[in-house]
Amino acid sequence: MKRHPAINGIKVLLGITGGIGAYKSAELIRLFMKQGAEVSVVMTRNATQFITPLTVETLSRNPVGTDLFSLSEERSIDHISRARWADLMVIAPATANYLAKAAHGIADDLLTTISLAATCPVLIAPAMNSAMWDHVTVRSNLEILTSRGVAVVPPTEGELACGEEGVGRMADPEQIVAAAAAAIQLHDLDGVRVLVTAGPTREAVDPVRFLSNRSSGKMGYALAEAAATRGAEVILVSGPAALDPPSGVTLVSVESAREMLAAVRANLKACQWVIMAAAVADFRPSAVLESKLKKKGRQGLSLDLTANPDILKTIAADKGNRLYIGFAAETEDLLENARAKLEGKGLDLIVGNDVTERGSGFGSETNQAVIILRDGTVERLPLMTKRELADQILDQSMRCWQSGDVDG
Ligand code: PMT
């Protein structure tokens, strides 16, 4: 079986509800334990009709919870302590009845009561007859749960307990363990505050004109979304972009490089990670005209430009135990130029972007990048969506952060 390092050492609270798929829960417990997890099981009364608490207790080597009103069970470990104990809650199989109760906050047994108290990531593996799975009520309950961040391993197609063929069988235990690894990884940024910059800056020439660049903001918004999904508190400082901010992210809108610097400075203290995906204009017109520049009588025009502050370099000068991640948009000598920017700006990680590659760089949905760490590690990535690249960047950033290799 594939190794899932994210599972090693975690505490899994497995909820088993009353469906025929409950017999696969024995295998699920075994697989979680093989991956190095500790497993504690709570069963509904109906689940005990399909698999005995003795089997489950023997396999998990932990007392099984079945009854909210059992004095002996509650004395040894009460429902709130069970909820707090878990790093991950997995409900497999999850019946339509469980989905309905969990979606609407009904807490009428031990498992649904714990579900209401749990603050850890939750993964559910629904299993039911295909007519029930297709029912609008089940779908809307599932939507409520997923909108609250509950992860789902959908049922698979095959012969159902009733003899019919269709979608409704609980996913295989190996699939559930893989989904559990993904669900726990998704929350690896819990408690981390991340400042992301995105989009272009606009440098005013006169009241109607500005200097800018081709950045759409897609890369920075993808990073903000990925970080928020993985549990981070995200502040997104964005230049003008025609994009909706990802949900749960605090948006600070700016126009010019100097406004971006001020917004970054104002939010810097609160953040542990800074990711600068914005394409900041290096120069601005030295003077902004008060009225519209007229073309009448002019054969040509020269603009006098002044260098903008280098935002990353300015803020990274005071490391403050923060992780600084930059981008390098290059048209030639990608590695060499990106490395020089990593060094010159005092960064922990830089994402080199050859913006001449097809489907890469400004405005596209995809991006091709090379990630360079301060310790010299180079990871060349294939073309992928900006959202996928965002996760790769966060994975590498997390490695730097956890290794403590952050220049304090
Ligand atoms: O927005 P999209 O359309 O999705 O396009 C994505 C992108 C191409 C803009 C993005 O992937 C990218 O490469 N962003 C960085 C663009 C850039 O300005 O690169 P640079 O090599 O000029 O700057 C190096 C780093 O210094 C960047 O992190 C930049 O944000 C930062 N910088 C640059 C100039 C400046 N005055 N202050 C800065 O902080």
XYZ file of C-alpha atoms in Angstrom, residues 129-359:
231
model
C -28.647 2.915 -2.379
C -28.154 4.853 -5.633
C -31.730 6.240 -5.563
C -30.998 7.753 -2.154
C -27.595 9.043 -3.317
C -29.309 10.826 -6.242
C -32.060 12.276 -4.049
C -32.178 16.051 -3.945
C -32.332 16.038 -0.135
C -29.144 13.998 0.182
C -27.439 16.216 -2.394
C -28.416 19.395 -0.634
C -27.281 18.005 2.751
C -23.973 17.084 1.162
C -23.661 20.579 -0.289
C -24.224 22.106 3.155
C -21.465 19.936 4.595
C -18.953 20.551 1.790
C -19.620 24.302 1.945
C -18.447 24.089 5.580
C -15.204 22.452 4.506
C -16.128 18.796 5.072
C -14.210 16.573 2.613
C -16.038 13.783 0.798
C -14.889 10.481 -0.725
C -17.816 9.757 -3.044
C -19.366 6.284 -3.266
C -18.352 4.073 -6.166
C -20.323 2.137 -8.789
C -21.006 -1.574 -8.563
C -23.382 -4.129 -7.139
C -25.216 -2.759 -4.123
C -26.361 -4.687 -1.055
C -29.937 -4.697 -2.410
C -28.742 -6.549 -5.528
C -29.124 -3.530 -7.820
C -26.255 -2.040 -9.810
C -25.444 1.634 -9.383
C -23.458 4.288 -7.541
C -23.643 3.906 -3.775
C -20.951 1.507 -2.545
C -18.625 2.956 0.065
C -15.242 3.838 -1.463
C -12.463 1.309 -0.892
C -10.568 1.701 2.402
C -7.364 2.537 0.465
C -9.165 5.410 -1.278
C -10.494 6.646 2.064
C -6.998 6.611 3.600
C -5.638 8.557 0.580
C -8.477 11.095 0.928
C -7.752 11.337 4.666
C -4.109 12.175 3.878
C -5.274 14.892 1.479
C -7.780 16.254 4.030
C -5.194 16.494 6.787
C -2.639 18.038 4.440
C -5.200 20.585 3.386
C -5.092 21.983 6.895
C -1.341 22.186 7.205
C -1.548 25.995 7.279
C -3.904 26.192 10.266
C -2.770 29.102 12.440
C -0.404 30.542 9.796
C -1.091 34.114 8.618
C -0.088 34.685 5.018
C 0.200 37.954 3.130
C -0.107 37.520 -0.648
C 0.317 40.251 -3.241
C -1.229 39.933 -6.691
C -1.887 41.727 -9.930
C -0.212 44.676 -11.576
C 0.328 48.133 -10.188
C -0.812 51.254 -12.057
C 1.415 54.290 -12.138
C -0.520 57.411 -13.075
C 0.679 59.616 -15.927
C -2.275 61.994 -15.821
C -5.932 61.716 -14.689
C -6.750 59.275 -17.547
C -3.522 57.408 -18.333
C -1.235 55.074 -16.458
C 1.758 52.779 -16.911
C 1.074 49.153 -16.039
C 1.776 45.562 -17.142
C 0.005 42.403 -18.283
C -0.524 40.768 -14.885
C -4.105 39.554 -14.437
C -3.727 38.645 -10.757
C -4.574 34.970 -11.435
C -1.355 33.582 -9.938
C -1.637 35.619 -6.736
C -5.370 34.904 -6.328
C -4.673 31.165 -6.831
C -2.078 31.344 -4.053
C -4.471 33.194 -1.756
C -7.179 30.602 -2.423
C -4.836 27.644 -1.921
C -3.475 29.062 1.348
C -6.969 29.808 2.692
C -8.182 26.318 1.733
C -5.249 24.858 3.656
C -6.316 26.739 6.764
C -4.244 29.936 6.614
C -5.579 33.371 7.470
C -4.886 35.260 4.250
C -4.519 38.964 3.510
C -4.499 39.589 -0.230
C -3.015 42.920 -1.271
C -4.050 43.296 -4.878
C -3.454 45.753 -7.646
C -6.336 46.279 -10.115
C -7.611 42.825 -11.175
C -10.934 41.693 -12.646
C -11.212 38.753 -10.231
C -13.397 37.992 -7.228
C -11.393 37.526 -4.036
C -11.368 33.889 -2.864
C -13.800 33.230 -0.017
C -12.478 33.781 3.475
C -9.629 35.984 2.263
C -9.249 39.621 3.380
C -8.777 41.813 0.303
C -6.848 45.079 0.408
C -7.096 46.863 -2.955
C -4.334 49.197 -4.087
C -3.288 50.901 -7.312
C 0.309 52.048 -7.315
C 3.557 50.434 -6.132
C 3.802 52.944 -3.311
C 0.247 52.128 -2.181
C 1.157 48.427 -2.322
C 4.224 49.026 -0.174
C 2.139 50.925 2.392
C -0.509 48.154 2.495
C 2.142 45.430 2.812
C 3.881 47.338 5.615
C 0.595 47.880 7.460
C -0.150 44.139 7.465
C 3.361 42.729 7.743
C 3.601 42.417 11.532
C 0.527 40.202 11.682
C 1.852 37.751 9.074
C 4.413 34.929 9.174
C 4.616 34.320 5.430
C 4.856 36.907 2.654
C 4.309 35.793 -0.944
C 4.909 38.492 -3.578
C 3.276 37.357 -6.827
C 2.408 40.916 -7.854
C 4.038 42.402 -10.923
C 5.090 45.679 -9.381
C 6.010 48.494 -11.781
C 9.698 49.241 -11.329
C 9.245 52.849 -12.479
C 6.607 55.563 -12.252
C 6.273 58.919 -14.003
C 8.291 61.422 -11.996
C 5.349 63.817 -11.941
C 1.628 63.127 -12.327
C 0.019 65.724 -14.546
C -3.013 67.416 -13.050
C -4.929 67.554 -16.326
C -5.060 65.309 -19.387
C -1.920 65.459 -21.496
C -2.840 66.923 -24.915
C -1.360 65.495 -28.093
C -2.002 68.709 -30.081
C 1.208 70.107 -31.525
C 3.413 67.196 -30.296
C 5.421 64.966 -32.619
C 6.748 62.804 -29.797
C 6.774 62.569 -26.058
C 9.329 61.604 -23.422
C 8.276 60.604 -19.960
C 10.636 61.177 -17.100
C 10.510 58.113 -14.825
C 11.546 57.573 -11.213
C 12.381 54.163 -9.699
C 9.681 52.713 -7.448
C 10.660 51.201 -4.106
C 11.480 47.501 -4.272
C 8.778 46.244 -1.921
C 10.234 42.799 -1.282
C 13.752 44.041 -0.733
C 12.543 46.771 1.619
C 10.470 44.490 3.845
C 12.772 41.438 3.733
C 15.612 43.595 5.086
C 13.990 43.092 8.512
C 13.422 39.316 8.395
C 11.563 39.168 11.710
C 11.397 35.336 11.616
C 9.195 35.515 8.564
C 9.218 33.435 5.389
C 9.689 35.551 2.253
C 8.663 34.112 -1.098
C 9.208 36.019 -4.318
C 8.601 35.508 -8.016
C 10.969 36.220 -10.880
C 9.299 36.927 -14.210
C 12.047 36.383 -16.775
C 12.400 36.361 -20.533
C 15.954 34.919 -20.548
C 18.480 33.134 -18.262
C 15.705 32.051 -15.924
C 17.741 30.162 -13.330
C 20.580 32.640 -13.155
C 18.296 35.687 -12.896
C 15.961 34.031 -10.394
C 18.904 33.017 -8.178
C 20.249 36.577 -8.283
C 16.856 37.915 -7.153
C 16.645 35.304 -4.363
C 20.027 36.454 -3.064
C 19.660 40.175 -3.788
C 16.256 40.482 -2.103
C 17.086 38.191 0.849
C 14.361 35.618 0.123
C 13.788 32.077 1.378
C 12.268 30.824 -1.847
C 11.764 32.167 -5.348
C 9.459 31.008 -8.129
C 11.120 31.512 -11.493
C 8.688 32.107 -14.306
C 9.795 32.042 -17.943
C 7.069 34.340 -19.218
C 7.958 33.623 -22.869
C 6.866 29.944 -22.546
C 3.514 29.080 -24.140
C 0.715 28.961 -21.539
